Amino acid sequence: SRTDIIQELVAGGTRHDVERQPIWEAYHKYPDTHRVGWPNADHIIRDRSSWEVLGEPVNVCLESPHSRAAVAQMIENFLRDKGGDREHLVLNMGYEYTYVCYCDYTRSLWQEWLKRKHPSIEAANQIWKTSYKEFAEVPMLRPEGAAANRALWLDWASFNLYRFLEQIRWTRDQVRRWEPSKPLTVGSPYYAFSSSFWTAVDEEELADSGINGVILEENYHIDSLQPEYLHAIAGAKPVMDFEHHG
């Protein structure tokens, strides 16, 4: 399309080109670049069920410093070539993203997030109806255990949305080192009304974050719910459907 130039910048490559990206070498050199406890790569980057591609799984942990270094290098390489492009109106950092990881980096982020949200472990225990002695004891929840403690699950789901948006914010900062002005777009609006919402991007927080200059739409169904929702949160920003399936 002449409207947007797209690359999966959040992931550091795509399921089709990962062998040619810095993340490929990092993934095979550093074990901490491997996703922990979540087999579904979706668009970060591929698993055994990834569409239209054959090849070994490359299921990346985005919190790893080695992954971040590789993603930053890929962004630099891509934008040294494409930065300043005048043929496209928007730089699309990718979409249909979901992300979950249960690595030690995530555990540390989870504990720090809980400390910021709750004034003390005692206060958190009152809400969760639990008896943890410290935040370090609080587990990273799995979907199959969500019903056992809905209050704690709400915190875990909220944390996962937060940490992925922070990853996108970091990606934006890397992009702006090389492409200072072109409007950006990114998101996962397809999941906004899905039970998998907690694995994706909080579209309302994203709309308020200042990351997007254009609100990304991907309407897989012939209905008005998604576009109406996105227009409601977009404010004065344009809404563009980058993958219309109508």
Rosetta silent file (secondary structure, phi, psi, omega in degrees, C-alpha in Angstrom):
SEQUENCE: SRTDIIQELVAGGTRHDVERQPIWEAYHKYPDTHRVGWPNADHIIRDRSSWEVLGEPVNVCLESPHSRAAVAQMIENFLRDKGGDREHLVLNMGYEYTYVCYCDYTRSLWQEWLKRKHPSIEAANQIWKTSYKEFAEVPMLRPEGAAANRALWLDWASFNLYRFLEQIRWTRDQVRRWEPSKPLTVGSPYYAFSSSFWTAVDEEELADSGINGVILEENYHIDSLQPEYLHAIAGAKPVMDFEHHG
SCORE:     score description
SCORE:     0.000 S_00000001
   1 L     0.000  145.556  173.412    0.000    0.000    0.000 S_00000001
   2 L   -82.491   -5.580  179.532    1.090    3.562   -0.624 S_00000001
   3 L   -76.452  -49.266 -174.378   -0.651    4.531    2.581 S_00000001
   4 E  -131.877  152.959  169.746    1.637    2.820    5.056 S_00000001
   5 E  -109.580  128.106 -169.860    5.019    1.189    5.257 S_00000001
   6 E  -123.626  141.347  168.949    4.862   -1.790    7.620 S_00000001
   7 L  -155.728  146.005 -178.299    7.319   -3.951    9.501 S_00000001
   8 L   -75.875   72.896 -172.958    6.862   -5.899   12.740 S_00000001
   9 L   -70.188  -30.036  178.563    9.107   -3.493   14.628 S_00000001
  10 L   -63.853  -35.607 -175.864    7.859   -4.489   18.088 S_00000001
  11 L   -88.368  -21.871 -176.093    8.991   -8.070   17.446 S_00000001
  12 L    86.808   15.375  179.507   12.249   -7.340   15.632 S_00000001
  13 L   154.612 -179.311  179.269   11.196   -9.202   12.508 S_00000001
  14 L  -120.272  169.704  176.957    8.447  -11.319   11.001 S_00000001
  15 L   -63.903  -20.280 -178.787    7.791  -15.026   10.749 S_00000001
  16 L   -87.435  -32.817 -171.517    8.886  -14.738    7.113 S_00000001
  17 L  -118.109   11.882 -172.520   12.184  -12.857    7.480 S_00000001
  18 H   -59.302  -31.903 -179.690   13.429  -13.713   10.988 S_00000001
  19 H   -63.427  -19.471 -179.048   16.420  -15.648    9.630 S_00000001
  20 H  -102.196    9.416 -176.478   17.713  -12.373    8.160 S_00000001
  21 L  -112.181  156.684  179.542   17.240  -10.300   11.312 S_00000001
  22 H   -57.663  -27.965 -178.353   19.512   -9.735   14.351 S_00000001
  23 H   -65.290  -25.100  179.320   17.013  -11.515   16.607 S_00000001
  24 H   -62.503  -49.773  178.588   17.805  -14.808   14.819 S_00000001
  25 H   -64.415  -43.677 -179.669   21.419  -14.820   16.021 S_00000001
  26 H   -61.359  -40.177 -177.116   20.441  -13.615   19.492 S_00000001
  27 H   -64.406  -33.489 -178.712   17.763  -16.316   19.800 S_00000001
  28 H   -90.622   -8.964 -179.142   20.262  -19.050   19.050 S_00000001
  29 H  -102.800  -34.622 -172.099   23.019  -17.567   21.226 S_00000001
  30 L  -121.343  112.720 -179.142   21.184  -16.445   24.375 S_00000001
  31 H   -59.632  -26.684 -177.405   18.653  -18.730   26.111 S_00000001
  32 H   -74.161   -2.330  173.074   17.016  -15.794   27.881 S_00000001
  33 H   -82.594   -5.846 -177.123   15.635  -14.607   24.533 S_00000001
  34 E   -87.554  133.588  176.602   13.264  -17.613   24.538 S_00000001
  35 L   -60.765  145.413 -178.532    9.679  -17.104   25.694 S_00000001
  36 L  -116.365  125.917  168.396    8.815  -18.937   28.907 S_00000001
  37 L    76.757   11.732 -178.745    5.540  -20.709   29.617 S_00000001
  38 L  -146.671  107.311 -171.968    3.553  -19.509   26.592 S_00000001
  39 L   -78.702  -14.235 -173.659    3.727  -21.483   23.312 S_00000001
  40 L   -88.988  111.146  179.977    1.799  -19.039   21.135 S_00000001
  41 L   -79.661  -33.034 -171.554    4.123  -16.643   19.325 S_00000001
  42 L    51.732 -121.823 -178.207    1.409  -14.996   17.206 S_00000001
  43 L   -97.420   17.336  177.146    3.280  -12.117   15.514 S_00000001
  44 L  -131.538   76.399   -8.113    6.226  -12.216   17.957 S_00000001
  45 E  -114.575  -48.940  177.136    7.575  -14.109   15.865 S_00000001
  46 E  -157.423  155.633  174.526    6.458  -17.662   14.999 S_00000001
  47 L  -132.933 -168.936 -175.776    5.482  -21.029   16.401 S_00000001
  48 L   -64.019  -24.330 -176.334    4.579  -24.433   14.917 S_00000001
  49 L  -101.490    7.445 -177.245    1.158  -23.184   13.794 S_00000001
  50 L   -61.102  139.144 -172.069    2.260  -19.898   12.222 S_00000001
  51 L   -76.052  138.579  170.202    0.501  -19.234    8.953 S_00000001
  52 L    65.660   25.468 -179.487    2.188  -19.392    5.533 S_00000001
  53 L  -153.772  145.573  172.788    5.634  -20.318    6.784 S_00000001
  54 L  -115.742  147.405  179.726    7.745  -23.338    7.603 S_00000001
  55 L   148.726  163.381 -178.245   10.664  -23.228    9.985 S_00000001
  56 L   -65.010  150.876  177.571   11.655  -23.775   13.559 S_00000001
  57 L   -61.982  140.654  172.260    9.776  -21.838   16.236 S_00000001
  58 E  -131.814   88.200 -172.051   11.231  -18.489   17.229 S_00000001
  59 E  -107.456   98.499 -161.989    9.103  -17.518   20.220 S_00000001
  60 E   -89.674  138.523  167.028   10.776  -14.416   21.619 S_00000001
  61 L   -87.926  116.130 -176.709   10.915  -13.028   25.151 S_00000001
  62 L   -77.670  -18.833 -178.930   10.778   -9.262   24.681 S_00000001
  63 L   -77.679  -21.095 -179.150   12.034   -8.484   28.205 S_00000001
  64 L   -58.750  131.909  174.959   15.452  -10.064   27.641 S_00000001
  65 H   -58.023  -32.421  178.015   18.193   -7.418   27.275 S_00000001
  66 H   -69.646  -37.613  174.836   19.598   -9.494   24.430 S_00000001
  67 H   -63.905  -44.426 -178.469   16.237   -9.439   22.650 S_00000001
  68 H   -62.337  -40.454  177.947   15.976   -5.683   23.127 S_00000001
  69 H   -62.183  -41.041  179.982   19.453   -5.138   21.703 S_00000001
  70 H   -68.434  -41.425  177.834   18.545   -7.226   18.648 S_00000001
  71 H   -63.578  -43.527  179.023   15.209   -5.441   18.152 S_00000001
  72 H   -60.718  -39.433  178.403   16.912   -2.049   18.455 S_00000001
  73 H   -67.216  -39.996  178.154   19.470   -3.086   15.825 S_00000001
  74 H   -62.761  -43.103  179.164   16.743   -4.313   13.485 S_00000001
  75 H   -61.928  -44.077  177.312   14.873   -1.008   13.847 S_00000001
  76 H   -59.737  -47.834 -179.747   18.048    0.918   13.084 S_00000001
  77 H   -59.121  -45.795 -177.139   18.764   -1.232   10.009 S_00000001
  78 H   -63.568  -44.423 -173.906   15.201   -0.912    8.748 S_00000001
  79 H   -84.271  -19.958  169.563   14.958    2.833    9.222 S_00000001
  80 H   -63.808  -30.538  177.799   18.412    3.634    7.887 S_00000001
  81 H   -85.826  -41.501 -171.918   16.995    2.188    4.676 S_00000001
  82 H  -103.653  -14.055 -178.109   13.383    3.416    4.942 S_00000001
  83 L   -59.994  141.505 -178.074   13.666    6.522    7.142 S_00000001
  84 L    81.274    0.869  177.573   12.700    9.730    5.366 S_00000001
  85 L   -56.535  128.908 -178.262   10.566    7.785    2.896 S_00000001
  86 L  -105.569    0.927 -177.358    8.114   10.226    1.299 S_00000001
  87 L   -87.028  -15.897 -177.061    5.992    7.695   -0.587 S_00000001
  88 L  -121.689  143.554 -174.410    4.098    6.464    2.485 S_00000001
  89 L   -84.958  -27.763 -169.884    2.031    8.489    4.904 S_00000001
  90 E  -135.643  141.546  170.746    2.287    6.276    8.005 S_00000001
  91 E   -98.534  112.331 -176.873    4.890    4.011    9.612 S_00000001
  92 E   -94.276  114.983 -177.084    3.033    0.908   10.779 S_00000001
  93 E   -84.435    4.279  176.383    4.906   -0.848   13.620 S_00000001
  94 E   113.132  163.240 -179.069    2.751   -3.966   13.263 S_00000001
  95 E  -155.166 -176.684 -170.765   -0.532   -5.354   14.515 S_00000001
  96 L    59.699   26.163  178.919   -2.378   -8.496   15.592 S_00000001
  97 L   -76.252  139.116  160.203    0.120   -8.594   18.429 S_00000001
  98 L  -135.714  154.599 -177.599   -0.408  -10.606   21.584 S_00000001
  99 L  -155.440  127.419  171.846    2.251  -11.223   24.198 S_00000001
 100 L  -142.523  139.072  174.742    2.556  -13.268   27.383 S_00000001
 101 L  -149.177  149.379 -178.960    5.729  -14.489   29.068 S_00000001
 102 L  -122.204   36.084 -177.936    6.481  -16.057   32.465 S_00000001
 103 L   -79.729  174.779  178.631   10.228  -15.452   32.591 S_00000001
 104 H   -66.204  -32.461  175.822   12.252  -14.129   35.530 S_00000001
 105 H   -61.858  -43.046  177.928   12.285  -10.652   33.953 S_00000001
 106 H   -62.535  -42.114  179.893    8.490  -10.738   33.950 S_00000001
 107 H   -57.866  -42.823  178.918    8.444  -11.872   37.570 S_00000001
 108 H   -65.445  -43.038  178.009   10.506   -8.844   38.591 S_00000001
 109 H   -62.230  -40.570  179.708    8.292   -6.485   36.594 S_00000001
 110 H   -61.720  -45.846  179.607    5.191   -8.074   38.130 S_00000001
 111 H   -63.051  -42.494 -179.728    6.471   -7.576   41.686 S_00000001
 112 H   -66.737  -37.785  178.359    7.373   -3.934   41.023 S_00000001
 113 H   -64.104  -42.935  179.152    3.973   -3.288   39.421 S_00000001
 114 H   -62.863  -39.358  179.303    2.190   -4.766   42.443 S_00000001
 115 H   -64.919  -33.957  178.100    4.229   -2.574   44.810 S_00000001
 116 H   -73.994  -34.621 -176.409    3.205    0.513   42.861 S_00000001
 117 H   -78.248  -40.947 -172.894   -0.467   -0.444   42.791 S_00000001
 118 L  -109.004  136.307 -178.365   -0.914   -1.619   46.382 S_00000001
 119 L   -65.891  -24.213  179.394    0.291    0.320   49.443 S_00000001
 120 L  -163.096  164.203  176.681    1.315   -2.923   51.177 S_00000001
 121 H   -67.021  -30.363  177.809    1.072   -6.689   50.877 S_00000001
 122 H   -64.552  -41.824  178.325   -1.446   -6.587   53.727 S_00000001
 123 H   -65.328  -40.329  177.968   -3.687   -4.244   51.741 S_00000001
 124 H   -64.718  -41.946  179.093   -3.379   -6.473   48.677 S_00000001
 125 H   -58.831  -37.244  178.752   -4.207   -9.575   50.730 S_00000001
 126 H   -62.357  -38.867  179.723   -7.436   -7.944   51.887 S_00000001
 127 H   -72.668  -44.076 -175.207   -8.512   -7.443   48.277 S_00000001
 128 H   -82.257  -14.001 -173.122   -7.375  -10.846   47.062 S_00000001
 129 L    61.147   47.309 -179.124   -8.498  -12.768   50.201 S_00000001
 130 L  -125.945 -177.009 -178.265   -5.002  -14.262   50.439 S_00000001
 131 L  -140.236   41.464  178.257   -2.219  -14.425   53.028 S_00000001
 132 L   -67.344  145.162 -179.991    1.029  -13.741   51.176 S_00000001
 133 L   -85.355  -27.865 -179.931    3.911  -12.510   53.333 S_00000001
 134 L  -155.953  162.312 -177.636    5.503  -10.399   50.584 S_00000001
 135 H   -64.020  -25.138  178.969    4.917   -9.477   46.948 S_00000001
 136 H   -63.539  -19.757  179.335    7.680  -11.868   45.877 S_00000001
 137 H   -83.307  -15.637 -172.747    5.361  -14.750   46.826 S_00000001
 138 L   -71.781  123.467 -175.728    2.532  -13.669   44.516 S_00000001
 139 L   -75.187  158.320  169.124    2.381  -16.051   41.550 S_00000001
 140 L   -85.581  114.536 -168.717    2.154  -15.139   37.889 S_00000001
 141 L   -76.650  151.666  174.338   -1.302  -16.480   37.083 S_00000001
 142 L  -105.339  151.464 -178.698   -2.304  -18.805   34.254 S_00000001
 143 H   -55.922  -35.871 -177.577   -5.626  -18.481   32.417 S_00000001
 144 H   -67.589  -17.224  177.755   -6.797  -21.867   33.669 S_00000001
 145 H  -102.291    9.730 -174.655   -6.537  -20.556   37.230 S_00000001
 146 H   -62.620  -38.390 -175.634   -8.329  -17.271   36.613 S_00000001
 147 H   -70.360  -20.520 -176.699  -11.615  -18.360   38.155 S_00000001
 148 H   -69.716  -29.685  179.523   -9.989  -19.332   41.449 S_00000001
 149 L  -151.865   90.743 -173.806   -9.220  -15.724   42.373 S_00000001
 150 H   -67.414  -31.717  179.912  -10.821  -13.131   40.114 S_00000001
 151 H   -67.929  -43.504  177.661   -9.380  -10.166   42.011 S_00000001
 152 H   -68.426  -37.562  176.811   -5.816  -11.423   41.653 S_00000001
 153 H   -61.830  -38.483  177.424   -6.487  -12.364   38.029 S_00000001
 154 H   -59.540  -41.552  177.824   -7.629   -8.798   37.350 S_00000001
 155 H   -64.819  -44.392 -179.584   -4.285   -7.542   38.623 S_00000001
 156 H   -63.238  -44.707 -179.929   -2.333  -10.045   36.513 S_00000001
 157 H   -63.526  -40.908  178.667   -4.327   -9.248   33.376 S_00000001
 158 H   -65.104  -40.482  176.419   -3.946   -5.511   33.990 S_00000001
 159 H   -61.128  -43.532 -177.185   -0.211   -5.955   34.513 S_00000001
 160 H   -64.074  -39.084  175.697    0.175   -7.884   31.270 S_00000001
 161 H   -63.517  -41.666 -179.456   -1.574   -5.124   29.328 S_00000001
 162 H   -63.062  -49.234 -173.889    0.626   -2.529   31.047 S_00000001
 163 H   -67.844  -31.123  178.160    3.929   -4.278   30.394 S_00000001
 164 H   -72.961  -37.001  175.902    3.161   -4.852   26.721 S_00000001
 165 H   -64.641  -36.017  175.841    2.209   -1.211   26.240 S_00000001
 166 H   -64.001  -35.549  176.199    5.511   -0.261   27.888 S_00000001
 167 H   -64.732  -40.543  177.861    7.270   -2.480   25.337 S_00000001
 168 H   -66.683  -38.317  177.103    5.480   -0.648   22.541 S_00000001
 169 H   -61.788  -42.540  176.176    6.444    2.676   24.122 S_00000001
 170 H   -62.045  -41.305  177.696   10.088    1.534   24.134 S_00000001
 171 H   -60.614  -44.276  176.770    9.745    0.517   20.473 S_00000001
 172 H   -55.619  -43.308 -179.261    8.406    3.983   19.654 S_00000001
 173 H   -63.337  -38.117  176.948   11.450    5.543   21.317 S_00000001
 174 H   -66.310  -42.276  178.942   13.792    3.400   19.202 S_00000001
 175 H   -60.424  -42.981 -175.838   11.916    4.339   16.035 S_00000001
 176 H   -68.294  -14.513  173.030   12.110    8.045   16.842 S_00000001
 177 H   -66.365  -28.170 -173.328   15.897    7.878   16.932 S_00000001
 178 H  -118.116  -22.167  179.943   15.826    7.296   13.174 S_00000001
 179 L  -133.428   89.857 -169.376   12.388    8.520   12.013 S_00000001
 180 L   -78.044  -16.766 -167.504   11.519   11.645   13.993 S_00000001
 181 L  -129.443  -24.652 -174.829    8.333   12.819   12.324 S_00000001
 182 L   -63.302  134.589  176.805    6.325   10.264   10.349 S_00000001
 183 L   -57.899  141.372 -179.230    3.019    9.370   12.077 S_00000001
 184 E  -107.886  156.464  169.145    3.096    5.940   13.718 S_00000001
 185 E  -145.904  151.773 -179.834    0.448    3.297   14.186 S_00000001
 186 E  -168.424  160.812  176.308    0.369   -0.014   16.068 S_00000001
 187 E   156.088  178.305  176.345   -2.215   -2.077   17.918 S_00000001
 188 L  -141.654   53.932 -175.183   -4.338   -5.198   18.323 S_00000001
 189 H   -64.286  -19.403  177.429   -7.940   -3.964   18.007 S_00000001
 190 H   -57.439  -31.449 -176.370   -9.057   -7.370   16.742 S_00000001
 191 H   -91.463    1.759 -173.531   -8.731   -8.620   20.340 S_00000001
 192 L   -61.122  -28.941 -178.701  -10.568   -5.700   21.947 S_00000001
 193 L  -115.508   27.110 -176.540  -13.777   -7.734   22.312 S_00000001
 194 L  -110.018  155.602  173.458  -12.120  -11.112   22.817 S_00000001
 195 L   -66.628  -14.120  176.401  -11.526  -13.199   25.925 S_00000001
 196 L   -89.637   11.215 -178.145   -7.854  -12.932   24.914 S_00000001
 197 H   -49.586  -40.540 -174.616   -7.962   -9.173   25.451 S_00000001
 198 H   -65.220  -17.380 -179.800   -5.530   -9.423   28.377 S_00000001
 199 H   -89.598   -7.370 -168.370   -2.808  -10.827   26.074 S_00000001
 200 L  -109.549 -140.069 -176.797   -2.960   -7.976   23.577 S_00000001
 201 L  -111.177  132.028  174.397   -2.832   -4.160   23.583 S_00000001
 202 L   -73.551  101.482 -172.948   -5.069   -1.970   25.718 S_00000001
 203 H   -64.495  -31.220 -179.964   -6.470    0.135   22.887 S_00000001
 204 H   -72.101  -43.679  175.406   -7.815    2.841   25.192 S_00000001
 205 H   -64.557  -38.972  178.195   -4.489    3.300   26.976 S_00000001
 206 H   -61.459  -42.848 -179.561   -2.750    3.183   23.596 S_00000001
 207 H   -62.085  -31.692 -178.492   -5.014    5.918   22.236 S_00000001
 208 H   -91.303   -3.927 -169.942   -4.105    8.141   25.199 S_00000001
 209 L   -80.828  -19.094 -174.123   -0.395    7.286   25.193 S_00000001
 210 L    84.064    1.046 -179.774    0.745    9.620   22.427 S_00000001
 211 L   -73.233  -48.233 -174.869    2.352    6.721   20.553 S_00000001
 212 L   -87.736  132.249  167.315   -0.087    6.580   17.653 S_00000001
 213 L   -92.292  -18.740  178.211   -0.641    9.422   15.250 S_00000001
 214 L  -133.096  133.534  179.291   -3.162    7.225   13.436 S_00000001
 215 E   -84.132  125.714 -175.781   -5.528    4.750   15.126 S_00000001
 216 E   -85.124  131.492  173.901   -5.162    1.288   13.621 S_00000001
 217 E  -120.014  144.927  171.982   -8.255   -0.706   12.688 S_00000001
 218 L  -143.022   91.411 -170.161   -8.390   -4.298   11.439 S_00000001
 219 L   -95.000   98.628 -178.845  -12.008   -5.226   10.940 S_00000001
 220 L   -80.377  -10.296 -176.354  -12.294   -8.958   10.289 S_00000001
 221 L  -124.589  148.739 -179.930  -16.072   -8.931   10.536 S_00000001
 222 L   -83.798   80.895  176.776  -18.680   -7.003    8.623 S_00000001
 223 L  -151.080  173.365 -176.025  -20.020   -5.036   11.549 S_00000001
 224 L  -106.355   -1.051 -173.908  -19.729   -1.552   12.984 S_00000001
 225 H   -61.842  -52.007 -177.326  -18.747   -2.351   16.580 S_00000001
 226 H   -62.894  -50.507  179.534  -14.970   -2.121   16.154 S_00000001
 227 H   -61.290  -37.177  177.818  -14.910    1.064   14.024 S_00000001
 228 H   -64.690  -41.814  177.414  -17.404    2.770   16.328 S_00000001
 229 H   -61.253  -47.291 -176.891  -15.311    1.837   19.355 S_00000001
 230 H   -67.780  -38.574  175.883  -12.085    3.058   17.758 S_00000001
 231 H   -64.335  -32.844 -179.674  -13.629    6.322   16.584 S_00000001
 232 H   -67.162  -33.367 -177.841  -14.911    6.861   20.123 S_00000001
 233 H   -96.829   -7.858 -173.560  -11.415    6.619   21.620 S_00000001
 234 H   -76.276  -25.746 -172.978   -9.533    8.271   18.732 S_00000001
 235 L    65.387 -128.028 -178.850  -10.461   11.858   19.481 S_00000001
 236 L   -87.968   -1.913 -178.011   -9.202   13.975   16.608 S_00000001
 237 L   -75.692  144.285  175.837   -6.865   11.261   15.277 S_00000001
 238 L   -70.423  150.397  175.703   -7.753    9.542   11.993 S_00000001
 239 E  -112.090  127.189 -177.746   -8.803    5.894   12.079 S_00000001
 240 E  -127.795  134.346  177.199   -7.494    3.713    9.249 S_00000001
 241 E   -92.752  109.358 -175.557   -8.321    0.086    8.436 S_00000001
 242 L   -91.485   -4.205  178.990   -5.058   -1.504    7.347 S_00000001
 243 L  -153.192   73.482 -175.812   -6.479   -4.983    6.730 S_00000001
 244 L   -78.519  129.184  179.591  -10.116   -4.863    5.690 S_00000001
 245 L  -114.759   24.346 -178.298  -11.767   -8.266    5.368 S_00000001
 246 L   -77.270    0.000    0.000  -15.224   -7.082    4.403 S_00000001
